[in-house]
PDB file of C-alpha atoms in Angstrom:
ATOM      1  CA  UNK L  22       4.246 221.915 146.340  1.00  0.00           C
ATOM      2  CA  UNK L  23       7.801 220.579 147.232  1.00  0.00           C
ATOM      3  CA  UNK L  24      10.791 220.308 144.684  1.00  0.00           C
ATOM      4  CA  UNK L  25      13.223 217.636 144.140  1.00  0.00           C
ATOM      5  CA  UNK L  26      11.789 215.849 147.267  1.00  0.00           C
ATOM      6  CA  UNK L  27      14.867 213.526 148.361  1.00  0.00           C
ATOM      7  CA  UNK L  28      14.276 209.934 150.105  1.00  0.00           C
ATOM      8  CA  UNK L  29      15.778 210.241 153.420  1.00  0.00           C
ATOM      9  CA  UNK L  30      15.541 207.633 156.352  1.00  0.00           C
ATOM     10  CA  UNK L  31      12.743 208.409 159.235  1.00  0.00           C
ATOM     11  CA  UNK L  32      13.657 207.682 162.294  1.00  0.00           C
ATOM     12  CA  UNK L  33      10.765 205.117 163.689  1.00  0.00           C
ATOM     13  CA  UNK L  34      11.326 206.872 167.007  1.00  0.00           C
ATOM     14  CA  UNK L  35       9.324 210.320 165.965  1.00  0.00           C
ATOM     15  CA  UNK L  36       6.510 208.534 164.572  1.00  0.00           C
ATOM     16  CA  UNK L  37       3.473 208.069 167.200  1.00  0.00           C
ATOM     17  CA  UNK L  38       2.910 204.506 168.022  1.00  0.00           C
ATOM     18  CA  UNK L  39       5.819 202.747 166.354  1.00  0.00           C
ATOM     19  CA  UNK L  40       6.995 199.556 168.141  1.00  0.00           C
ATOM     20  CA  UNK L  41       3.280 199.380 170.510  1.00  0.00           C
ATOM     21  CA  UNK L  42       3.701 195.282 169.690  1.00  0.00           C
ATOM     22  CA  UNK L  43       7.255 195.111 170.033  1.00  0.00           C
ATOM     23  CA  UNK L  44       6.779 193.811 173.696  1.00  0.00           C
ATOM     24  CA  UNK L  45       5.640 190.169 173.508  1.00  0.00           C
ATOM     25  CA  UNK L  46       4.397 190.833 177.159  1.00  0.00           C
ATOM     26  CA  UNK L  47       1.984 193.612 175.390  1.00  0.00           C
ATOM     27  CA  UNK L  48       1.113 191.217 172.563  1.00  0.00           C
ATOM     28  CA  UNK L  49      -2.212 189.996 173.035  1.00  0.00           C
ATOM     29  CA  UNK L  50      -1.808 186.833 170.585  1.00  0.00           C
ATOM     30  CA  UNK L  51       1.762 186.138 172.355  1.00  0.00           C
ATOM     31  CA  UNK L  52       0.056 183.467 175.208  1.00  0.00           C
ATOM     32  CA  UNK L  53      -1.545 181.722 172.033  1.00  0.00           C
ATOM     33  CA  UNK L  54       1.718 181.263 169.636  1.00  0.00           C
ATOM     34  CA  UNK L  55       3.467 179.621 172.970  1.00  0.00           C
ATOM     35  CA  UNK L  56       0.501 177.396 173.612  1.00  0.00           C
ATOM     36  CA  UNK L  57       1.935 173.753 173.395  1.00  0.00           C
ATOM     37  CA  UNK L  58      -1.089 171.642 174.045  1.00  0.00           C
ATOM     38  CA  UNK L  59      -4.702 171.640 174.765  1.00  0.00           C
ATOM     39  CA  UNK L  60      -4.555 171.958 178.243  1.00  0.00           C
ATOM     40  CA  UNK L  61      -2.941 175.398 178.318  1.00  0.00           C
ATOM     41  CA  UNK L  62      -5.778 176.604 176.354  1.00  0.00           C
ATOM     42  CA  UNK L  63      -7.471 178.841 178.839  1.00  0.00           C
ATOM     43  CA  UNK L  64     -10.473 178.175 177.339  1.00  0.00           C
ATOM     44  CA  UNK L  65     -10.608 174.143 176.677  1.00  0.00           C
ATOM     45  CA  UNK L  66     -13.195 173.299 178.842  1.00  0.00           C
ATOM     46  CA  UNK L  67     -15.567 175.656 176.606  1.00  0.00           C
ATOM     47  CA  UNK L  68     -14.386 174.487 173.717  1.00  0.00           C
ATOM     48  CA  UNK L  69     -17.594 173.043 171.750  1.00  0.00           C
ATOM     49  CA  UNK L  70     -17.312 169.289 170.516  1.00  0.00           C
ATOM     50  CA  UNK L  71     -19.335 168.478 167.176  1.00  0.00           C
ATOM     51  CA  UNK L  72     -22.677 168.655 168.738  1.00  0.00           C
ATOM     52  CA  UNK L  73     -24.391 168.882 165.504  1.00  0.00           C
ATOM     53  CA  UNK L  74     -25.389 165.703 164.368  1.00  0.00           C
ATOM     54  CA  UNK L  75     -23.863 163.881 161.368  1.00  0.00           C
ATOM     55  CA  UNK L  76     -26.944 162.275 159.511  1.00  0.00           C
ATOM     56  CA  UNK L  77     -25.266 163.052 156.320  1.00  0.00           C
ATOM     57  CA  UNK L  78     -22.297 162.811 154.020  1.00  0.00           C
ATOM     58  CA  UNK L  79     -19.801 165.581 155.060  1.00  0.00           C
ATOM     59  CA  UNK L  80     -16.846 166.135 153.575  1.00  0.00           C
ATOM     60  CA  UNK L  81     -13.884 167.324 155.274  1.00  0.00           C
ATOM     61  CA  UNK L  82     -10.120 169.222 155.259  1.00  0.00           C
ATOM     62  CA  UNK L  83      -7.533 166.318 155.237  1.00  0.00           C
ATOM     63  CA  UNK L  84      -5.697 169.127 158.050  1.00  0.00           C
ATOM     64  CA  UNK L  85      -9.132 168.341 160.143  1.00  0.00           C
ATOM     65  CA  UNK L  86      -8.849 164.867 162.206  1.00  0.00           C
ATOM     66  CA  UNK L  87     -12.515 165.160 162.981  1.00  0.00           C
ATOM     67  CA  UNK L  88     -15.551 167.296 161.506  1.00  0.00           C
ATOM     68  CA  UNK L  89     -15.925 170.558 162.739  1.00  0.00           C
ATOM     69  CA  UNK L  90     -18.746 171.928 165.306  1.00  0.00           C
ATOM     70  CA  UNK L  91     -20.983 173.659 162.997  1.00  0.00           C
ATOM     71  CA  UNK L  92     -21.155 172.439 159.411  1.00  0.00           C
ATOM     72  CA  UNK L  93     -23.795 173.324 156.692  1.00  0.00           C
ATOM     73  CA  UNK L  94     -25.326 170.384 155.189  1.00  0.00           C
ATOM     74  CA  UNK L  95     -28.328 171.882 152.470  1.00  0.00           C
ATOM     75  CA  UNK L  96     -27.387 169.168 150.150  1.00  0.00           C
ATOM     76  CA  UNK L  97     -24.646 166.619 150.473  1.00  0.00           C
ATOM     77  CA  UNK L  98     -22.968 165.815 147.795  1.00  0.00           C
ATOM     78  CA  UNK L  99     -24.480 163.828 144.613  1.00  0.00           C
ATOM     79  CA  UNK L 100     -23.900 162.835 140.936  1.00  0.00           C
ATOM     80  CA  UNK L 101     -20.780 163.501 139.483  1.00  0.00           C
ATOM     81  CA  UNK L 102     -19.968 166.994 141.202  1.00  0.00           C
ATOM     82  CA  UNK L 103     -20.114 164.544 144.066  1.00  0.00           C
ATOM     83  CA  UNK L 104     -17.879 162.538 142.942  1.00  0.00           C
ATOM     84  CA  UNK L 105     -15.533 165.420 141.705  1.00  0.00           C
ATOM     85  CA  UNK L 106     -15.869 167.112 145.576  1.00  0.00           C
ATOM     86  CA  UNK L 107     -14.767 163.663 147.323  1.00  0.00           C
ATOM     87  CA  UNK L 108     -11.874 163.275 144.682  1.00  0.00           C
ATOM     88  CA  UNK L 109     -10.757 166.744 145.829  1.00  0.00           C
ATOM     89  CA  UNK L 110     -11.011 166.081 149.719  1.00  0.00           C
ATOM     90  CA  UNK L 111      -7.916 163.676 149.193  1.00  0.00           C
ATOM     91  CA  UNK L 112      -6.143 166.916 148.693  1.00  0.00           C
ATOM     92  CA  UNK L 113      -4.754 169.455 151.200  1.00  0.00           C
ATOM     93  CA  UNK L 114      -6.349 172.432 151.217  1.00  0.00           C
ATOM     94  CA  UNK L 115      -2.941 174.546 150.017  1.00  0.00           C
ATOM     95  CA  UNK L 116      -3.003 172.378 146.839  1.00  0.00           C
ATOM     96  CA  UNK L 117      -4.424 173.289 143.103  1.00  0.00           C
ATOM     97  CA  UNK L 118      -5.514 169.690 142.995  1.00  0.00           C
ATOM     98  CA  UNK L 119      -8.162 170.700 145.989  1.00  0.00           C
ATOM     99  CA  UNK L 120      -9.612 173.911 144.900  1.00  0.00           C
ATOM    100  CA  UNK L 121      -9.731 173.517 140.947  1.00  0.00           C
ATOM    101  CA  UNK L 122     -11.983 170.348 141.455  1.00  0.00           C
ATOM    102  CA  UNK L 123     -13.943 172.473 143.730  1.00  0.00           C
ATOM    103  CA  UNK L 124     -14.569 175.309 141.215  1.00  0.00           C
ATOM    104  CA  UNK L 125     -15.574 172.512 138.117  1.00  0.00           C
ATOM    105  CA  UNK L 126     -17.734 170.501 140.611  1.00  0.00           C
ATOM    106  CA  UNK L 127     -19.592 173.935 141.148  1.00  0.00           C
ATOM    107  CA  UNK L 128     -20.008 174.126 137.031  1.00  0.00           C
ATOM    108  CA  UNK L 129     -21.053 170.809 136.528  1.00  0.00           C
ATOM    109  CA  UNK L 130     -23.274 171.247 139.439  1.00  0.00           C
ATOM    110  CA  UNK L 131     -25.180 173.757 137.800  1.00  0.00           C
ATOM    111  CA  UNK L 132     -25.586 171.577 134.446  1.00  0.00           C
ATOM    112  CA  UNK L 133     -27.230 168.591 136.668  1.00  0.00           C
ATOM    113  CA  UNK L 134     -29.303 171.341 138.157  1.00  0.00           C
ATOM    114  CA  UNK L 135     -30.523 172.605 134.869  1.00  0.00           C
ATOM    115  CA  UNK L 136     -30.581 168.629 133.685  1.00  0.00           C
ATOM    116  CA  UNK L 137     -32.970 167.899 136.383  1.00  0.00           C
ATOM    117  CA  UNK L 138     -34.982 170.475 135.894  1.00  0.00           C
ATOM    118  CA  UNK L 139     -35.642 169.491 132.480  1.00  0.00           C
ATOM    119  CA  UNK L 140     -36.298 165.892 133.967  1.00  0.00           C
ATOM    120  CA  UNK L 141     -38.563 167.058 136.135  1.00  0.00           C
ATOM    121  CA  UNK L 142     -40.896 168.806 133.344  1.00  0.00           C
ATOM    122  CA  UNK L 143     -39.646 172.649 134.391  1.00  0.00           C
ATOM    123  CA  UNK L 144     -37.852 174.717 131.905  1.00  0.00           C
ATOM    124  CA  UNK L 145     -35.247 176.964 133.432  1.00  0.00           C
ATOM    125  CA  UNK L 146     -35.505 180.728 133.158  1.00  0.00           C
ATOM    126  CA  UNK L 147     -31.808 181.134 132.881  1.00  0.00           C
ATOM    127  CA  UNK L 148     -32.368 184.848 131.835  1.00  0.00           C
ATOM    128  CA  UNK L 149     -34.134 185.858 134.343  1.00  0.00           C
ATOM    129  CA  UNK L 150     -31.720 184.135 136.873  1.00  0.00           C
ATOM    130  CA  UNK L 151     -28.869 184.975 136.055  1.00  0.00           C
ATOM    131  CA  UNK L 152     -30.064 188.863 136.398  1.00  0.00           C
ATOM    132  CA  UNK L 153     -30.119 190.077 132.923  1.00  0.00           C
ATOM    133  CA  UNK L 154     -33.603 191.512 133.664  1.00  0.00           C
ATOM    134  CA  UNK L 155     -32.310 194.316 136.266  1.00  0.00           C
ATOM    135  CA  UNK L 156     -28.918 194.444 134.446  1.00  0.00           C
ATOM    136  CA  UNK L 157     -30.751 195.114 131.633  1.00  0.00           C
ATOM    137  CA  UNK L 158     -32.345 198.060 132.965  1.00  0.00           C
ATOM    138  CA  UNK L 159     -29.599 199.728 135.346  1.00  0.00           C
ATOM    139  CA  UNK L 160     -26.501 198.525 132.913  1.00  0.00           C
ATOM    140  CA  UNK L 161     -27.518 198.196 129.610  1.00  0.00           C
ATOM    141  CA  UNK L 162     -24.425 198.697 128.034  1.00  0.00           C
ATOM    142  CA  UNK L 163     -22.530 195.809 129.675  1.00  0.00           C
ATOM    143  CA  UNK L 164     -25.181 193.563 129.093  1.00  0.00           C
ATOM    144  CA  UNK L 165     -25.088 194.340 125.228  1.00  0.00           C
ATOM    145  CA  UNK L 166     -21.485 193.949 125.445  1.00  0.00           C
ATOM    146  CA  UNK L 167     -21.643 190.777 127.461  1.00  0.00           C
ATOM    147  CA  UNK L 168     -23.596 188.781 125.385  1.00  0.00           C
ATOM    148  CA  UNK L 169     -22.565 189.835 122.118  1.00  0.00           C
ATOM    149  CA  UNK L 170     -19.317 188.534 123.448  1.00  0.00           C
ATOM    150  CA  UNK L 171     -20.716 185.233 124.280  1.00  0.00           C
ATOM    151  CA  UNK L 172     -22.717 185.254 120.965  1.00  0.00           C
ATOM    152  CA  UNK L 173     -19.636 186.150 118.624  1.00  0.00           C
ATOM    153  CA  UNK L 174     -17.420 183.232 120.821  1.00  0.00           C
ATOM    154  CA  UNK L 175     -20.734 180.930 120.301  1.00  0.00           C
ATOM    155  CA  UNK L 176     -20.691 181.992 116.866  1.00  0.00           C
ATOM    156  CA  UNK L 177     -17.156 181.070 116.387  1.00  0.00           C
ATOM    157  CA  UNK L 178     -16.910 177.862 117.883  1.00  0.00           C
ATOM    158  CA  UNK L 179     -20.062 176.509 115.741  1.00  0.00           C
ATOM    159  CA  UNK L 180     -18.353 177.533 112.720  1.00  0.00           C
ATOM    160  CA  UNK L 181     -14.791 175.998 114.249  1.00  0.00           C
ATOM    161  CA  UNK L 182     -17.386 172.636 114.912  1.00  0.00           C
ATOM    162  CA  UNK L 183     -19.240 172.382 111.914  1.00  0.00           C
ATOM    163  CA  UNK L 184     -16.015 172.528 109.156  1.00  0.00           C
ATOM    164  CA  UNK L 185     -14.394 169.649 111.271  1.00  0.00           C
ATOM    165  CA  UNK L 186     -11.203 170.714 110.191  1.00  0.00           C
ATOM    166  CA  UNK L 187     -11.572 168.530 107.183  1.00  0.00           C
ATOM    167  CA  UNK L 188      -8.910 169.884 104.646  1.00  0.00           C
ATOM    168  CA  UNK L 189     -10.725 170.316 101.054  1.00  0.00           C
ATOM    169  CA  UNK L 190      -9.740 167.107  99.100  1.00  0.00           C
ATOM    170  CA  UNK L 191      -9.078 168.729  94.560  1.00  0.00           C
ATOM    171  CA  UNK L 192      -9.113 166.606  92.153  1.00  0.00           C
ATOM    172  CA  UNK L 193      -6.559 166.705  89.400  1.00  0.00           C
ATOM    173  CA  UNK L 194      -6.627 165.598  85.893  1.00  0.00           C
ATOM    174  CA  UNK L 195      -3.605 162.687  85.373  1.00  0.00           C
ATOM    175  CA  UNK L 196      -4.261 160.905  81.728  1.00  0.00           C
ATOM    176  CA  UNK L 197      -7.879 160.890  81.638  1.00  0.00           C
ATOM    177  CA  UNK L 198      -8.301 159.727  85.295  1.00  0.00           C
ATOM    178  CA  UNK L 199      -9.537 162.003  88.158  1.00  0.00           C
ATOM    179  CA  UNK L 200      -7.403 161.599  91.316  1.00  0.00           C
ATOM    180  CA  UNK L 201      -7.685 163.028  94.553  1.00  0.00           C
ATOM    181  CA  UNK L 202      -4.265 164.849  95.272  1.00  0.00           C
ATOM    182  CA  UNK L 203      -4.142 162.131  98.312  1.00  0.00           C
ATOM    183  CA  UNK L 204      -3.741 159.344  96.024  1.00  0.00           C
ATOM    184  CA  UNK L 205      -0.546 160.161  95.179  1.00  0.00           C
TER     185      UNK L 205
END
């Protein structure tokens, strides 16, 4: 084991490899970053168009002036997420006000899922679906933990709820007559 080891400089030249993309000629993305238009794309012609069909509502990057080729489309957008997504399509995609809409339309997505399941006369096996089942047998502990978090935080907020922060109105004795210490 080495003592008092001191921070000297390296020279770059004795290590093997340093500098291999220094050369812009060697630089494999270095035809790419000069690229002005289109046409100096080697590879325009091949370039695929949107060939996929658009038979339903897709939303799209404001950075994108047209949809791309290949798009999923398993459900297009409905309800309320719906409405959240399209709000946060007006949004670029380096912007809070894009991806935080994103992440709540995903939550409320999954309460109109469960919603319409009830509609639909099928009750949900949320425990079973969310994994507890094989959690429950390779990760017990977590699982314990885990929801006696959620039940103590549950627990909590019901109590929080149900004293409505209502402060205790006493009554105090002035001549004869009971007043409420508001009264005064």
């Amino acid at each position: 084991m080495e003592k008092n080891v001191i921070n000297t400089p390296i020279d770059p030249a004795h290590i093997k490899g340093w500098g291999i993309d220094a050369d812009p000629k060697n630089d494999p993305t270095y035809p790419m970053r000069a690229r002005m238009n289109i046409t100096q794309d080697p590879d325009y012609k091949h370039r695929p168009e949107s060939k996929q069909p658009v038979d339903v509502e897709v939303l799209r990057s404001v950075e994108r002036p047209n949809v791309s080729a290949v798009f999923g489309t398993p459900e297009p957008p409905s309800g309320l997420s719906g409405w959240i997504r399209r709000a946060a399509f007006h949004y670029s995609e380096n912007e809070y006000a894009h991806w935080l809409p994103l992440i709540l339309a995903d939550r409320v997505n999954v309460v109109e899922g469960v919603l319409s399941d009830l509609v639909h006369g099928k009750f949900p096996n949320i425990y079973a679906e969310k994994g507890y089942p094989v959690e429950w047998k390779h990760n017990r502990t977590s699982l314990v933990l885990k929801l006696s978090t959620v039940a103590a935080v549950a627990a909590g907020a019901l109590i929080l709820l149900s004293s409505g922060g209502k402060k205790s109105k006493k009554r105090k004795r002035d001549g004869g007559d009971y007043r409420s210490e508001y009264d005064y």
